[in-house]
XYZ file of C-alpha atoms in Angstrom:
516
model
C 75.839 121.308 94.133
C 77.173 119.234 97.005
C 80.541 117.727 96.479
C 78.981 114.283 95.786
C 76.782 115.822 93.199
C 79.697 117.668 91.654
C 81.773 114.547 91.582
C 78.934 112.548 89.973
C 78.353 115.055 87.294
C 82.020 115.479 86.478
C 82.363 111.624 86.108
C 79.091 111.568 83.945
C 80.538 114.326 81.768
C 83.866 112.579 81.264
C 82.099 109.289 80.474
C 79.989 111.212 77.842
C 83.152 112.685 76.327
C 84.603 109.049 76.124
C 81.686 107.815 74.371
C 82.063 110.471 71.814
C 85.547 109.732 70.860
C 85.507 105.917 71.747
C 86.659 103.763 68.928
C 89.705 105.565 68.161
C 91.577 106.769 71.148
C 92.936 104.402 73.678
C 91.530 105.074 77.036
C 94.921 105.590 78.570
C 95.826 108.152 75.854
C 92.466 109.644 76.080
C 93.290 110.559 79.699
C 95.944 113.086 78.373
C 93.462 114.729 76.173
C 90.816 115.320 78.821
C 93.207 116.526 81.602
C 95.053 118.668 79.028
C 91.837 120.370 78.016
C 90.692 120.834 81.629
C 94.061 122.392 82.205
C 93.690 124.692 78.992
C 90.345 125.883 80.103
C 91.587 126.549 83.574
C 94.682 128.593 82.716
C 92.424 130.609 80.059
C 89.782 131.506 82.735
C 92.434 132.235 85.435
C 94.461 134.480 82.962
C 91.185 136.400 82.000
C 90.395 136.892 85.784
C 93.909 138.195 86.191
C 93.681 140.551 83.350
C 90.261 141.951 84.095
C 90.809 142.007 87.827
C 87.548 140.111 88.193
C 85.566 143.020 86.559
C 82.760 141.282 84.632
C 82.118 144.432 82.645
C 85.540 143.875 80.921
C 85.239 141.366 78.134
C 88.822 140.172 77.416
C 87.768 137.393 75.047
C 86.150 139.829 72.755
C 89.223 142.108 72.517
C 91.483 142.224 69.365
C 94.906 140.522 69.754
C 96.381 143.777 68.596
C 95.025 146.040 71.145
C 97.403 148.493 72.557
C 96.141 147.863 75.993
C 97.052 144.161 75.635
C 100.526 144.937 74.371
C 101.066 147.251 77.394
C 100.090 144.539 80.049
C 101.949 141.668 78.441
C 105.355 141.940 80.049
C 103.915 142.439 83.528
C 101.290 139.670 82.995
C 104.275 137.120 82.028
C 106.293 138.299 85.230
C 103.202 137.753 87.508
C 101.434 134.734 85.971
C 104.330 133.108 84.207
C 102.724 133.130 80.822
C 100.457 135.045 78.379
C 97.255 134.223 76.569
C 96.031 136.400 73.817
C 92.131 136.610 73.451
C 92.032 134.632 70.352
C 93.889 131.865 72.149
C 91.528 131.591 74.981
C 89.688 128.322 75.618
C 86.237 129.821 75.369
C 86.896 131.245 71.838
C 88.444 128.039 70.475
C 85.674 125.811 72.026
C 82.889 127.956 70.618
C 84.036 127.416 67.001
C 85.730 124.066 67.322
C 83.034 121.953 65.456
C 83.321 124.256 62.380
C 87.132 124.734 62.478
C 88.791 122.689 59.637
C 92.112 123.640 61.016
C 91.362 122.913 64.704
C 94.206 120.425 65.282
C 96.988 122.591 63.931
C 95.439 125.791 65.422
C 95.432 124.107 68.927
C 99.005 123.108 68.434
C 100.076 126.700 67.527
C 98.169 128.060 70.604
C 99.959 125.713 73.012
C 103.229 126.566 71.488
C 102.406 130.261 71.805
C 101.430 129.971 75.435
C 104.697 127.981 76.213
C 106.921 130.369 74.184
C 105.441 133.385 76.020
C 107.597 132.580 78.934
C 110.884 132.389 77.029
C 113.431 134.633 78.546
C 111.443 135.007 81.756
C 111.994 133.301 85.200
C 109.053 131.082 84.544
C 110.293 129.656 81.391
C 111.303 126.207 82.944
C 108.030 125.853 84.618
C 105.967 126.601 81.435
C 108.012 124.776 78.802
C 106.676 121.426 77.604
C 103.432 121.628 79.468
C 101.355 120.754 76.713
C 103.874 118.157 75.261
C 101.419 115.241 75.773
C 98.600 116.906 74.318
C 99.505 115.893 70.731
C 96.756 117.423 68.506
C 98.425 115.767 65.261
C 98.701 112.373 66.538
C 97.249 109.453 64.573
C 95.772 108.098 67.789
C 93.067 110.883 67.205
C 92.325 109.482 63.682
C 93.860 108.949 60.407
C 92.477 111.924 58.693
C 92.498 115.666 59.723
C 88.683 115.582 59.700
C 88.711 112.721 62.258
C 91.250 114.425 64.417
C 89.329 117.654 64.481
C 85.972 115.816 65.164
C 87.234 114.164 68.161
C 89.265 117.219 69.478
C 86.074 119.260 69.160
C 84.002 116.577 71.193
C 86.618 116.873 73.926
C 86.546 120.623 73.945
C 82.856 120.632 73.879
C 82.461 118.170 76.733
C 85.049 120.286 78.928
C 83.208 123.497 78.012
C 79.869 122.101 79.377
C 81.358 121.416 82.715
C 79.360 123.967 84.855
C 80.826 124.325 88.276
C 81.426 128.061 88.423
C 84.944 128.967 89.192
C 87.640 126.374 89.533
C 88.753 127.601 93.007
C 85.099 127.761 94.330
C 84.410 124.077 93.681
C 83.693 121.712 96.469
C 85.778 119.044 94.877
C 89.263 118.772 93.445
C 88.181 118.985 89.789
C 91.627 117.900 88.284
C 92.331 115.473 90.967
C 88.950 113.862 90.753
C 89.088 113.704 86.917
C 92.482 112.113 87.038
C 91.255 109.580 89.708
C 88.179 108.586 87.594
C 90.281 108.244 84.631
C 92.872 106.145 86.336
C 90.309 103.979 87.974
C 88.486 103.207 84.700
C 91.431 102.843 82.342
C 94.647 101.973 84.238
C 93.703 98.398 85.400
C 91.524 97.586 82.442
C 94.019 98.708 79.827
C 96.792 96.875 81.445
C 98.881 100.015 81.806
C 101.386 100.592 84.475
C 101.048 103.709 86.771
C 97.679 103.206 88.283
C 99.258 101.384 91.353
C 101.505 104.433 91.736
C 98.597 106.902 91.715
C 97.903 107.913 95.391
C 94.228 108.074 95.984
C 93.057 111.457 97.455
C 91.970 109.851 100.804
C 95.417 108.341 101.386
C 97.159 111.406 100.198
C 95.134 113.393 102.872
C 96.356 110.994 105.678
C 100.015 111.206 104.442
C 100.006 114.983 104.414
C 98.557 115.116 107.829
C 101.162 112.718 109.285
C 104.034 114.738 107.719
C 102.723 118.007 108.845
C 101.389 117.002 112.248
C 101.800 119.793 114.782
C 103.838 121.867 112.423
C 102.872 125.509 112.689
C 105.157 126.456 109.830
C 107.405 124.610 107.413
C 110.031 125.893 105.174
C 108.930 123.861 102.321
C 107.424 120.560 101.347
C 108.918 117.863 99.105
C 107.943 114.670 97.166
C 110.849 112.661 95.562
C 108.443 110.690 93.548
C 105.961 113.428 92.875
C 103.731 111.698 90.180
C 100.935 114.134 89.508
C 101.568 116.098 92.408
C 98.448 114.866 94.515
C 100.446 114.457 97.758
C 101.889 117.960 97.828
C 98.535 119.430 96.973
C 96.826 117.699 99.927
C 99.360 119.382 102.153
C 98.282 122.776 100.599
C 94.688 121.798 100.840
C 94.874 120.684 104.349
C 97.301 123.353 105.658
C 96.198 126.619 104.075
C 96.008 128.250 107.449
C 99.612 127.374 107.956
C 102.542 128.877 106.213
C 104.625 126.802 103.698
C 107.085 129.340 103.328
C 109.033 128.597 100.149
C 106.419 126.416 98.391
C 106.276 122.969 96.844
C 109.079 120.912 95.409
C 109.111 117.497 93.755
C 110.910 115.229 91.284
C 109.324 112.829 88.858
C 110.922 110.350 86.335
C 107.904 109.975 83.966
C 107.596 112.801 81.622
C 103.758 112.543 81.315
C 103.204 112.667 85.090
C 105.805 115.476 85.387
C 103.694 117.591 83.100
C 100.540 116.681 84.955
C 102.242 117.699 88.314
C 103.075 121.141 86.820
C 99.507 121.547 85.515
C 98.302 120.551 88.818
C 100.255 123.283 90.616
C 98.674 125.970 88.305
C 95.336 124.488 88.642
C 95.476 124.930 92.428
C 96.707 128.570 92.038
C 100.256 127.810 93.227
C 102.135 130.295 91.129
C 105.259 129.444 89.217
C 107.594 131.021 91.792
C 106.124 128.786 94.649
C 106.742 125.533 93.137
C 109.732 123.583 91.506
C 109.087 120.245 89.888
C 111.982 118.790 88.043
C 112.248 115.874 85.631
C 114.688 112.924 86.277
C 115.604 109.942 88.260
C 115.557 110.914 91.941
C 118.009 107.993 93.031
C 120.698 108.620 90.366
C 120.230 112.143 89.386
C 118.662 113.933 92.430
C 117.849 117.710 92.406
C 117.561 119.998 95.303
C 120.518 118.368 97.049
C 122.109 121.816 97.455
C 119.053 123.495 99.030
C 118.408 123.507 102.649
C 116.659 120.433 104.066
C 112.763 120.041 103.909
C 110.626 120.280 107.010
C 107.972 118.057 105.427
C 108.485 115.154 103.023
C 105.669 113.026 101.509
C 106.084 110.290 99.142
C 104.576 107.140 97.433
C 107.572 105.897 95.658
C 107.159 102.782 93.198
C 107.079 99.478 94.937
C 110.088 97.206 94.548
C 111.323 98.957 91.240
C 114.798 97.882 89.961
C 117.592 100.455 90.112
C 121.315 100.368 89.457
C 122.341 99.974 93.133
C 125.670 98.336 93.604
C 126.104 98.381 89.692
C 127.222 101.971 90.317
C 130.325 101.820 92.817
C 130.042 105.520 93.630
C 126.583 105.282 95.056
C 127.914 103.682 98.372
C 129.846 106.954 99.090
C 126.723 109.026 98.181
C 125.761 111.107 101.270
C 122.198 109.680 101.137
C 123.198 106.009 101.240
C 126.599 105.904 102.837
C 125.466 106.158 106.565
C 123.652 102.824 106.428
C 126.891 101.146 105.031
C 124.868 99.303 102.472
C 122.792 100.018 99.366
C 119.185 98.860 98.913
C 119.115 95.677 96.668
C 119.288 96.331 92.803
C 115.971 94.353 92.373
C 114.232 96.431 95.221
C 114.839 100.159 95.382
C 112.316 100.858 98.165
C 114.875 101.547 100.896
C 116.872 103.778 98.479
C 113.797 106.040 98.361
C 113.706 105.977 102.245
C 117.343 106.786 102.656
C 117.069 109.506 100.041
C 113.959 111.062 102.021
C 115.844 110.902 105.254
C 118.846 112.608 104.040
C 116.631 115.456 102.587
C 114.747 115.784 105.932
C 115.422 118.608 108.264
C 116.125 118.276 112.118
C 112.600 119.360 112.843
C 110.576 117.854 110.255
C 108.792 114.547 109.361
C 108.706 112.236 106.319
C 105.473 110.132 105.605
C 106.320 107.484 102.969
C 104.159 104.764 101.489
C 106.060 101.411 101.621
C 105.638 97.829 100.415
C 105.242 95.625 103.490
C 108.052 93.257 102.601
C 110.805 95.638 103.343
C 109.993 95.596 106.889
C 110.848 92.003 107.630
C 113.079 90.836 104.667
C 116.783 90.026 105.559
C 120.059 90.981 103.834
C 120.739 94.533 103.017
C 117.176 95.636 103.863
C 117.794 94.408 107.394
C 120.904 96.421 107.657
C 119.160 99.527 106.685
C 116.390 98.869 109.129
C 119.112 98.447 111.801
C 120.581 101.779 110.942
C 117.317 103.503 111.049
C 116.162 101.856 114.439
C 119.732 102.274 116.029
C 119.597 106.020 115.313
C 115.960 106.338 116.450
C 114.664 107.686 113.159
C 111.468 105.561 112.921
C 108.628 107.202 114.629
C 105.633 105.122 113.520
C 104.812 102.225 111.175
C 101.142 102.073 110.073
C 99.621 99.187 108.150
C 96.576 100.140 106.125
C 93.890 98.023 104.604
C 94.152 96.156 101.350
C 92.670 97.264 98.044
C 93.167 101.114 98.616
C 95.061 101.623 95.485
C 94.064 101.210 91.872
C 95.490 98.351 89.974
C 96.752 96.541 92.987
C 95.248 94.889 96.115
C 98.394 95.210 98.152
C 97.959 96.320 101.833
C 100.573 99.048 102.086
C 102.354 100.447 105.073
C 103.200 104.088 105.843
C 106.583 104.709 107.371
C 107.062 107.977 109.426
C 110.508 109.134 109.988
C 111.566 111.923 112.267
C 115.014 113.322 113.331
C 113.655 115.117 116.513
C 112.224 111.979 118.468
C 112.726 112.293 122.345
C 111.295 108.940 123.216
C 113.346 105.728 122.491
C 110.201 103.820 121.415
C 108.635 103.080 117.878
C 104.924 102.985 117.419
C 103.094 100.301 115.569
C 99.487 100.958 114.221
C 97.343 98.400 112.711
C 94.851 100.259 110.747
C 93.904 97.419 108.432
C 90.722 96.341 110.190
C 87.239 97.081 109.027
C 87.027 99.937 111.528
C 89.492 101.712 109.414
C 88.054 101.731 105.824
C 84.911 101.833 103.905
C 84.161 99.201 101.337
C 83.106 100.620 97.808
C 82.548 99.007 94.519
C 85.960 98.735 93.179
C 88.174 99.906 96.015
C 88.290 100.372 99.759
C 88.497 103.966 100.802
C 89.511 106.011 103.910
C 86.799 108.359 105.070
C 87.581 111.625 107.089
C 86.496 109.765 110.111
C 88.978 107.060 109.572
C 91.764 109.584 109.084
C 90.699 111.336 112.238
C 90.879 107.906 114.145
C 94.422 107.087 112.871
C 95.709 110.653 113.527
C 94.401 110.557 117.109
C 96.242 107.221 117.723
C 99.297 108.605 116.056
C 99.210 111.672 118.262
C 98.756 109.939 121.506
C 101.157 107.214 121.257
C 99.010 105.307 123.618
C 98.801 101.528 123.512
C 95.360 100.466 122.032
C 94.506 96.544 122.376
C 94.770 95.031 118.900
C 95.458 98.464 117.220
C 98.526 100.259 118.468
C 101.580 99.436 120.509
C 104.788 101.584 121.250
C 107.708 99.359 121.315
C 111.362 99.873 122.829
C 114.276 99.980 120.418
C 115.859 97.099 122.349
C 112.928 94.915 121.775
C 112.918 95.712 118.079
C 116.594 94.877 118.047
C 115.980 91.585 119.719
C 113.363 90.729 117.145
C 116.043 91.003 114.243
C 115.042 94.507 113.493
C 111.576 93.355 112.199
C 109.281 96.488 111.648
C 106.108 94.596 110.629
C 103.197 95.839 112.600
C 101.894 92.208 112.887
C 105.011 91.290 114.950
C 104.086 93.837 117.770
C 100.303 94.415 117.438
C 98.323 91.240 118.261
C 95.397 90.695 115.822
C 91.874 90.631 117.155
C 90.646 87.098 117.191
C 87.663 87.118 115.052
C 86.913 83.543 115.216
C 83.593 82.397 116.718
C 84.118 81.373 120.302
C 82.917 77.816 121.037
C 81.606 76.805 124.505
C 82.986 73.197 124.666
C 80.607 72.191 127.598
C 77.581 73.262 125.705
C 78.789 71.660 122.476
C 79.353 68.237 124.257
C 75.900 68.565 125.713
C 74.241 69.355 122.416
C 76.240 66.394 120.915
C 75.064 63.998 123.479
C 71.498 64.941 122.840
C 71.986 64.539 119.110
C 73.588 61.063 119.488
C 70.790 60.054 121.845
C 68.144 61.202 119.320
C 70.057 59.267 116.511
C 70.053 56.045 118.638
C 66.401 56.360 119.358
C 65.628 56.790 115.522
C 67.731 53.779 114.894
C 65.746 51.634 117.261
C 62.496 52.896 115.802
C 63.674 52.070 112.214
C 64.770 48.580 113.298
C 61.363 47.926 114.921
C 59.671 48.936 111.665
C 61.957 46.859 109.387
C 61.498 43.817 111.724
C 57.631 44.236 111.630
C 57.779 44.389 107.684
C 59.850 41.273 107.475
C 57.716 39.307 109.904
């Protein structure tokens, strides 16, 4: 199958699963069951492939849990893969008998607990613990009776089992990412749930990853301070497999559900537990990784204009992350708190690419003072304005802020990528194609001025403009109004007026003849 066919088939199958369980499970909750089941199937198949060494003649699923060979390999398997799955616990065995299993919901809960507990006492314990926490097989959201719960769980297992794309790693599409994107687009806005607007579509993720990794031959590690489902980090892996991300992938996420999704996503992309570190918590008030060496690449799509404690905590103004600007981001708008956090964690050779709400680039007060700090210290490499309606659940036309600590030029580049040449219209949302991303990257790389698209501006000019960093302040928009030839228009009007006068004379003559 082509990627388009695989994606269409995936969406068709997910919709079929939705129809099978509709009427009981809220769409937003249903998302967790589909993604959790996809993950369960993946780690089962991935673990089986590890145990058998890819030898199809070895049928691990048919073995007895008490087989002495299994016992002998258990410890090494946990040390390598981070977890252990017995044959009876494999997805393929559970799915095969799901519709007849009167204890399906409790057996699934026991299996998930067993997989998580297999890592207890091993280095992978923190990365495995709680992975299935949001896959609550005993929840009344699945139905009021055990029979109802089992029926709907069996339908989800059956649907995921019927997905036939071969090995996960050989797919032309990002199976998990595409499933998540499809579910978000269908349920987030419609159900009125928050979160859809904070999910970064894959096309935007791809652009951000390329901006952060541009011309890097190697990076020590990559970091996302508002990791979400991990899509930004994984786009870096996908695009830069040929490069070396030496120490792996790091992120912090405040939402427990998306924290679990991010960890699942790492495993789904064959990133071993010792090559990623995703932590749960509030990045602004309880940051992790502060004692580690700084990051060569940072990518982020933090929540827009979210409230935070800010000046309500008098210790924060002395925090190494925020102190240099001499002011904290407003309590009602934490956007620049995330920016300052990223800057503090950025290495002297790296770049940070951050999705930002446009208002932070022109508002006064504390935000202006932070902009002044960034500009005066020559940290702002580029500001890019994107088209509207690229994100689910919001039509906001966002900007991307690129920070760098190794700039040599004393200019800042502004790129207007909001025009129709830089996006493709689709039914629900606009999208960036690979061609659009290449266009933007070529402009970013060259730093050349392009009429109505890009302009490099001196720091002095920005300072004189009240430290305004809005792209529209420096890149003149193309005049799309229809040009009017006044001379020709006057001639046409004169002809029209003459014709009207002639018609009036003819009408007057007819009326006079009738009255006479």
